[in-house]
Amino acid sequence: MKNKSLCFSALALGTVIALSSCAADQGQQAGTSSKSHETEHQMTAPSESASGAANEADMDFASGMKAHHEQALSMSSDLLGKNQIPAEVRKLAEQIKSAQAPEIELMESWLAQWGMPQTMDHESMDHGEGMISPQDIALLEKADGPEAAKLFLEQMIQHHEGAVQMAKTEIADGSYPEAIKVSQGIVESQNQEIQQMKELLKAL
């Protein structure tokens, strides 16, 4: 009887150890599975801090469009200082200034936020982007009256067409939501102004 009791005790003890070991293995596997799932989720879930971050296209857009707008403001201010400019052309120049000046300030804030330089040499920009050459700017500065109005409209149509292309590039390649939204507004408003300027040219 004594030997049988010892045998049963040993058997019971072995069963408890086996069950405990099994439970531990299951718990470890569950923990490993949980950690693995959590790691996978962290790798696949979008990072909230990264969402809306600016990429290279956004930075190029803000820097280039700021310089582009600055030239438009300079051209518009020059025209407004001249005599005998038709009222509708003068109104358009004022409209361009009022629309683009706040956008320059906005782009300056983006550039500061991204740690980028605030200035860009206008002459370094591709004329395919609609920038007006120094020689053509000089012609506008010397002209007056209807001749100046004609030059302004011709040059600003080219200028706007370049801005629209720059904005479309930002819409396609950018990732910063606010820059994309501004680009969409530029495409819409400047296309409308292009049509307006073409009509004004016909009337001169």
PDB file of C-alpha atoms in Angstrom:
ATOM      1  CA  MET A   1       0.000   0.000   0.000  1.00  0.00           C
ATOM      2  CA  LYS A   2       2.813   2.325   0.841  1.00  0.00           C
ATOM      3  CA  ASN A   3       4.466   1.738  -2.502  1.00  0.00           C
ATOM      4  CA  LYS A   4       1.164   2.294  -4.313  1.00  0.00           C
ATOM      5  CA  SER A   5       0.631   5.614  -2.476  1.00  0.00           C
ATOM      6  CA  LEU A   6       4.082   6.776  -3.474  1.00  0.00           C
ATOM      7  CA  CYS A   7       3.401   5.797  -7.038  1.00  0.00           C
ATOM      8  CA  PHE A   8       0.118   7.699  -7.137  1.00  0.00           C
ATOM      9  CA  SER A   9       1.744  10.754  -5.529  1.00  0.00           C
ATOM     10  CA  ALA A  10       4.532  10.752  -8.082  1.00  0.00           C
ATOM     11  CA  LEU A  11       2.036  10.373 -10.893  1.00  0.00           C
ATOM     12  CA  ALA A  12      -0.119  13.237  -9.578  1.00  0.00           C
ATOM     13  CA  LEU A  13       2.929  15.447  -9.160  1.00  0.00           C
ATOM     14  CA  GLY A  14       4.039  14.707 -12.712  1.00  0.00           C
ATOM     15  CA  THR A  15       0.586  15.554 -14.026  1.00  0.00           C
ATOM     16  CA  VAL A  16       0.549  18.915 -12.189  1.00  0.00           C
ATOM     17  CA  ILE A  17       4.022  19.780 -13.534  1.00  0.00           C
ATOM     18  CA  ALA A  18       3.004  18.807 -17.060  1.00  0.00           C
ATOM     19  CA  LEU A  19      -0.188  20.860 -16.888  1.00  0.00           C
ATOM     20  CA  SER A  20       1.660  23.851 -15.436  1.00  0.00           C
ATOM     21  CA  SER A  21       4.263  23.618 -18.166  1.00  0.00           C
ATOM     22  CA  CYS A  22       1.582  23.430 -20.847  1.00  0.00           C
ATOM     23  CA  ALA A  23      -0.242  26.442 -19.417  1.00  0.00           C
ATOM     24  CA  ALA A  24       2.997  28.403 -19.289  1.00  0.00           C
ATOM     25  CA  ASP A  25       3.775  27.543 -22.903  1.00  0.00           C
ATOM     26  CA  GLN A  26       0.298  28.621 -23.977  1.00  0.00           C
ATOM     27  CA  GLY A  27       0.619  31.876 -22.071  1.00  0.00           C
ATOM     28  CA  GLN A  28       4.021  32.557 -23.607  1.00  0.00           C
ATOM     29  CA  GLN A  29       2.700  31.802 -27.075  1.00  0.00           C
ATOM     30  CA  ALA A  30      -0.287  34.077 -26.480  1.00  0.00           C
ATOM     31  CA  GLY A  31       2.010  36.857 -25.274  1.00  0.00           C
ATOM     32  CA  THR A  32       4.318  36.404 -28.260  1.00  0.00           C
ATOM     33  CA  SER A  33       1.349  36.400 -30.631  1.00  0.00           C
ATOM     34  CA  SER A  34      -0.041  39.553 -29.019  1.00  0.00           C
ATOM     35  CA  LYS A  35       3.313  41.333 -29.248  1.00  0.00           C
ATOM     36  CA  SER A  36       3.745  40.204 -32.850  1.00  0.00           C
ATOM     37  CA  HIS A  37       0.285  41.529 -33.760  1.00  0.00           C
ATOM     38  CA  GLU A  38       0.993  44.809 -31.997  1.00  0.00           C
ATOM     39  CA  THR A  39       4.311  45.216 -33.839  1.00  0.00           C
ATOM     40  CA  GLU A  40       2.646  44.435 -37.159  1.00  0.00           C
ATOM     41  CA  HIS A  41      -0.056  47.027 -36.425  1.00  0.00           C
ATOM     42  CA  GLN A  42       2.564  49.644 -35.589  1.00  0.00           C
ATOM     43  CA  MET A  43       4.358  48.966 -38.870  1.00  0.00           C
ATOM     44  CA  THR A  44       1.239  49.080 -41.033  1.00  0.00           C
ATOM     45  CA  ALA A  45      -0.850  51.780 -39.305  1.00  0.00           C
ATOM     46  CA  PRO A  46      -0.254  55.344 -40.594  1.00  0.00           C
ATOM     47  CA  SER A  47       1.647  57.603 -38.227  1.00  0.00           C
ATOM     48  CA  GLU A  48      -0.453  60.534 -37.092  1.00  0.00           C
ATOM     49  CA  SER A  49       2.648  62.674 -36.639  1.00  0.00           C
ATOM     50  CA  ALA A  50       3.725  61.978 -40.227  1.00  0.00           C
ATOM     51  CA  SER A  51       0.345  62.699 -41.792  1.00  0.00           C
ATOM     52  CA  GLY A  52       0.288  65.980 -43.672  1.00  0.00           C
ATOM     53  CA  ALA A  53       4.076  66.359 -43.508  1.00  0.00           C
ATOM     54  CA  ALA A  54       5.644  68.399 -46.299  1.00  0.00           C
ATOM     55  CA  ASN A  55       7.678  66.625 -48.946  1.00  0.00           C
ATOM     56  CA  GLU A  56      10.200  67.960 -51.443  1.00  0.00           C
ATOM     57  CA  ALA A  57       7.481  68.900 -53.954  1.00  0.00           C
ATOM     58  CA  ASP A  58       5.733  71.054 -51.309  1.00  0.00           C
ATOM     59  CA  MET A  59       8.969  72.846 -50.463  1.00  0.00           C
ATOM     60  CA  ASP A  60       9.803  73.474 -54.118  1.00  0.00           C
ATOM     61  CA  PHE A  61       6.281  74.780 -54.674  1.00  0.00           C
ATOM     62  CA  ALA A  62       6.310  77.185 -51.727  1.00  0.00           C
ATOM     63  CA  SER A  63       9.744  78.545 -52.571  1.00  0.00           C
ATOM     64  CA  GLY A  64       9.091  78.849 -56.298  1.00  0.00           C
ATOM     65  CA  MET A  65       5.558  80.212 -56.064  1.00  0.00           C
ATOM     66  CA  LYS A  66       6.603  82.806 -53.491  1.00  0.00           C
ATOM     67  CA  ALA A  67       9.200  84.170 -55.940  1.00  0.00           C
ATOM     68  CA  HIS A  68       6.653  83.897 -58.758  1.00  0.00           C
ATOM     69  CA  HIS A  69       4.051  85.888 -56.819  1.00  0.00           C
ATOM     70  CA  GLU A  70       6.661  88.494 -55.871  1.00  0.00           C
ATOM     71  CA  GLN A  71       7.340  89.193 -59.544  1.00  0.00           C
ATOM     72  CA  ALA A  72       3.591  89.483 -60.230  1.00  0.00           C
ATOM     73  CA  LEU A  73       3.244  91.992 -57.385  1.00  0.00           C
ATOM     74  CA  SER A  74       6.184  94.001 -58.711  1.00  0.00           C
ATOM     75  CA  MET A  75       4.701  94.086 -62.222  1.00  0.00           C
ATOM     76  CA  SER A  76       1.284  95.070 -60.898  1.00  0.00           C
ATOM     77  CA  SER A  77       2.692  97.840 -58.692  1.00  0.00           C
ATOM     78  CA  ASP A  78       4.684  99.190 -61.626  1.00  0.00           C
ATOM     79  CA  LEU A  79       1.585  99.298 -63.830  1.00  0.00           C
ATOM     80  CA  LEU A  80      -0.501 101.021 -61.150  1.00  0.00           C
ATOM     81  CA  GLY A  81       2.079 103.808 -60.978  1.00  0.00           C
ATOM     82  CA  LYS A  82       1.618 104.667 -64.662  1.00  0.00           C
ATOM     83  CA  ASN A  83      -0.672 107.144 -66.379  1.00  0.00           C
ATOM     84  CA  GLN A  84      -3.548 106.519 -68.788  1.00  0.00           C
ATOM     85  CA  ILE A  85      -4.010 102.839 -67.900  1.00  0.00           C
ATOM     86  CA  PRO A  86      -7.516 101.572 -68.826  1.00  0.00           C
ATOM     87  CA  ALA A  87      -9.724 101.172 -65.766  1.00  0.00           C
ATOM     88  CA  GLU A  88     -10.316  97.430 -66.265  1.00  0.00           C
ATOM     89  CA  VAL A  89      -6.597  96.716 -66.570  1.00  0.00           C
ATOM     90  CA  ARG A  90      -5.894  98.793 -63.456  1.00  0.00           C
ATOM     91  CA  LYS A  91      -8.623  96.894 -61.608  1.00  0.00           C
ATOM     92  CA  LEU A  92      -7.045  93.582 -62.632  1.00  0.00           C
ATOM     93  CA  ALA A  93      -3.611  94.667 -61.347  1.00  0.00           C
ATOM     94  CA  GLU A  94      -5.163  95.599 -58.003  1.00  0.00           C
ATOM     95  CA  GLN A  95      -6.968  92.252 -57.927  1.00  0.00           C
ATOM     96  CA  ILE A  96      -3.695  90.380 -58.500  1.00  0.00           C
ATOM     97  CA  LYS A  97      -2.000  92.276 -55.676  1.00  0.00           C
ATOM     98  CA  SER A  98      -4.824  91.693 -53.196  1.00  0.00           C
ATOM     99  CA  ALA A  99      -4.943  87.957 -53.975  1.00  0.00           C
ATOM    100  CA  GLN A 100      -1.244  87.162 -54.090  1.00  0.00           C
ATOM    101  CA  ALA A 101       0.152  89.286 -51.240  1.00  0.00           C
ATOM    102  CA  PRO A 102      -1.546  87.145 -48.530  1.00  0.00           C
ATOM    103  CA  GLU A 103      -0.397  83.965 -50.288  1.00  0.00           C
ATOM    104  CA  ILE A 104       3.206  85.198 -50.158  1.00  0.00           C
ATOM    105  CA  GLU A 105       2.879  85.643 -46.385  1.00  0.00           C
ATOM    106  CA  LEU A 106       1.391  82.156 -46.077  1.00  0.00           C
ATOM    107  CA  MET A 107       4.227  80.600 -48.069  1.00  0.00           C
ATOM    108  CA  GLU A 108       6.763  82.494 -45.979  1.00  0.00           C
ATOM    109  CA  SER A 109       5.248  80.906 -42.861  1.00  0.00           C
ATOM    110  CA  TRP A 110       5.555  77.434 -44.433  1.00  0.00           C
ATOM    111  CA  LEU A 111       9.181  78.024 -45.399  1.00  0.00           C
ATOM    112  CA  ALA A 112       9.981  79.204 -41.866  1.00  0.00           C
ATOM    113  CA  GLN A 113       8.234  76.151 -40.434  1.00  0.00           C
ATOM    114  CA  TRP A 114      10.243  73.851 -42.709  1.00  0.00           C
ATOM    115  CA  GLY A 115      13.542  75.630 -42.046  1.00  0.00           C
ATOM    116  CA  MET A 116      13.966  76.761 -45.656  1.00  0.00           C
ATOM    117  CA  PRO A 117      15.437  80.013 -47.041  1.00  0.00           C
ATOM    118  CA  GLN A 118      12.943  82.831 -47.558  1.00  0.00           C
ATOM    119  CA  THR A 119      14.478  84.173 -50.757  1.00  0.00           C
ATOM    120  CA  MET A 120      14.976  82.834 -54.264  1.00  0.00           C
ATOM    121  CA  ASP A 121      16.653  84.535 -57.199  1.00  0.00           C
ATOM    122  CA  HIS A 122      13.963  85.195 -59.809  1.00  0.00           C
ATOM    123  CA  GLU A 123      16.480  84.759 -62.611  1.00  0.00           C
ATOM    124  CA  SER A 124      17.320  81.256 -61.384  1.00  0.00           C
ATOM    125  CA  MET A 125      13.792  80.084 -62.166  1.00  0.00           C
ATOM    126  CA  ASP A 126      12.954  78.434 -65.465  1.00  0.00           C
ATOM    127  CA  HIS A 127      11.128  80.774 -67.854  1.00  0.00           C
ATOM    128  CA  GLY A 128       8.965  77.755 -68.646  1.00  0.00           C
ATOM    129  CA  GLU A 129       7.425  78.489 -65.236  1.00  0.00           C
ATOM    130  CA  GLY A 130       6.176  81.775 -66.652  1.00  0.00           C
ATOM    131  CA  MET A 131       8.790  84.070 -65.133  1.00  0.00           C
ATOM    132  CA  ILE A 132       9.292  87.244 -67.167  1.00  0.00           C
ATOM    133  CA  SER A 133      12.839  87.970 -68.299  1.00  0.00           C
ATOM    134  CA  PRO A 134      14.659  91.094 -67.036  1.00  0.00           C
ATOM    135  CA  GLN A 135      14.678  92.439 -70.589  1.00  0.00           C
ATOM    136  CA  ASP A 136      10.876  92.197 -70.857  1.00  0.00           C
ATOM    137  CA  ILE A 137      10.427  93.669 -67.386  1.00  0.00           C
ATOM    138  CA  ALA A 138      12.545  96.628 -68.518  1.00  0.00           C
ATOM    139  CA  LEU A 139      10.234  97.135 -71.504  1.00  0.00           C
ATOM    140  CA  LEU A 140       7.214  97.213 -69.204  1.00  0.00           C
ATOM    141  CA  GLU A 141       8.906  99.695 -66.885  1.00  0.00           C
ATOM    142  CA  LYS A 142       9.646 102.100 -69.759  1.00  0.00           C
ATOM    143  CA  ALA A 143       6.193 101.900 -71.359  1.00  0.00           C
ATOM    144  CA  ASP A 144       3.210 104.054 -70.445  1.00  0.00           C
ATOM    145  CA  GLY A 145      -0.499 104.294 -71.210  1.00  0.00           C
ATOM    146  CA  PRO A 146      -2.155 101.734 -73.513  1.00  0.00           C
ATOM    147  CA  GLU A 147       1.241 100.363 -74.594  1.00  0.00           C
ATOM    148  CA  ALA A 148       2.085  99.540 -70.968  1.00  0.00           C
ATOM    149  CA  ALA A 149      -1.345  97.982 -70.471  1.00  0.00           C
ATOM    150  CA  LYS A 150      -0.823  95.771 -73.536  1.00  0.00           C
ATOM    151  CA  LEU A 151       2.626  94.652 -72.399  1.00  0.00           C
ATOM    152  CA  PHE A 152       1.346  93.999 -68.890  1.00  0.00           C
ATOM    153  CA  LEU A 153      -1.492  91.783 -70.130  1.00  0.00           C
ATOM    154  CA  GLU A 154       0.716  89.837 -72.527  1.00  0.00           C
ATOM    155  CA  GLN A 155       3.364  89.243 -69.892  1.00  0.00           C
ATOM    156  CA  MET A 156       0.892  88.448 -67.126  1.00  0.00           C
ATOM    157  CA  ILE A 157      -0.880  85.850 -69.275  1.00  0.00           C
ATOM    158  CA  GLN A 158       2.461  84.067 -69.680  1.00  0.00           C
ATOM    159  CA  HIS A 159       3.137  84.536 -65.978  1.00  0.00           C
ATOM    160  CA  HIS A 160      -0.236  83.073 -64.962  1.00  0.00           C
ATOM    161  CA  GLU A 161       0.138  80.109 -67.310  1.00  0.00           C
ATOM    162  CA  GLY A 162       3.411  79.246 -65.602  1.00  0.00           C
ATOM    163  CA  ALA A 163       1.808  79.548 -62.159  1.00  0.00           C
ATOM    164  CA  VAL A 164      -1.010  77.213 -63.182  1.00  0.00           C
ATOM    165  CA  GLN A 165       1.501  74.582 -64.289  1.00  0.00           C
ATOM    166  CA  MET A 166       3.444  74.935 -61.026  1.00  0.00           C
ATOM    167  CA  ALA A 167       0.220  74.557 -59.049  1.00  0.00           C
ATOM    168  CA  LYS A 168      -0.800  71.463 -61.022  1.00  0.00           C
ATOM    169  CA  THR A 169       2.586  69.890 -60.260  1.00  0.00           C
ATOM    170  CA  GLU A 170       2.026  70.545 -56.543  1.00  0.00           C
ATOM    171  CA  ILE A 171      -1.453  69.008 -56.690  1.00  0.00           C
ATOM    172  CA  ALA A 172      -0.009  65.882 -58.349  1.00  0.00           C
ATOM    173  CA  ASP A 173       3.180  65.489 -56.292  1.00  0.00           C
ATOM    174  CA  GLY A 174       2.719  67.370 -53.018  1.00  0.00           C
ATOM    175  CA  SER A 175       1.625  65.933 -49.675  1.00  0.00           C
ATOM    176  CA  TYR A 176       1.022  69.034 -47.525  1.00  0.00           C
ATOM    177  CA  PRO A 177      -2.790  69.490 -47.467  1.00  0.00           C
ATOM    178  CA  GLU A 178      -2.780  73.281 -47.122  1.00  0.00           C
ATOM    179  CA  ALA A 179      -0.323  73.717 -50.015  1.00  0.00           C
ATOM    180  CA  ILE A 180      -2.442  71.460 -52.215  1.00  0.00           C
ATOM    181  CA  LYS A 181      -5.562  73.453 -51.299  1.00  0.00           C
ATOM    182  CA  VAL A 182      -3.844  76.749 -52.176  1.00  0.00           C
ATOM    183  CA  SER A 183      -2.670  75.216 -55.470  1.00  0.00           C
ATOM    184  CA  GLN A 184      -6.202  74.237 -56.371  1.00  0.00           C
ATOM    185  CA  GLY A 185      -7.298  77.831 -55.752  1.00  0.00           C
ATOM    186  CA  ILE A 186      -4.455  79.148 -57.924  1.00  0.00           C
ATOM    187  CA  VAL A 187      -5.438  76.886 -60.821  1.00  0.00           C
ATOM    188  CA  GLU A 188      -9.054  78.048 -60.656  1.00  0.00           C
ATOM    189  CA  SER A 189      -8.525  81.775 -60.080  1.00  0.00           C
ATOM    190  CA  GLN A 190      -5.607  82.288 -62.442  1.00  0.00           C
ATOM    191  CA  ASN A 191      -7.251  80.370 -65.282  1.00  0.00           C
ATOM    192  CA  GLN A 192     -10.198  82.752 -64.892  1.00  0.00           C
ATOM    193  CA  GLU A 193      -7.860  85.757 -64.950  1.00  0.00           C
ATOM    194  CA  ILE A 194      -6.105  84.418 -68.063  1.00  0.00           C
ATOM    195  CA  GLN A 195      -9.420  84.418 -69.899  1.00  0.00           C
ATOM    196  CA  GLN A 196     -10.196  87.888 -68.569  1.00  0.00           C
ATOM    197  CA  MET A 197      -6.826  89.224 -69.757  1.00  0.00           C
ATOM    198  CA  LYS A 198      -7.285  87.747 -73.216  1.00  0.00           C
ATOM    199  CA  GLU A 199     -10.602  89.570 -73.487  1.00  0.00           C
ATOM    200  CA  LEU A 200      -9.012  92.828 -72.302  1.00  0.00           C
ATOM    201  CA  LEU A 201      -6.256  92.477 -74.883  1.00  0.00           C
ATOM    202  CA  LYS A 202      -8.837  92.233 -77.661  1.00  0.00           C
ATOM    203  CA  ALA A 203     -10.410  95.476 -76.465  1.00  0.00           C
ATOM    204  CA  LEU A 204      -7.177  97.494 -76.523  1.00  0.00           C
TER     205      LEU A 204
END
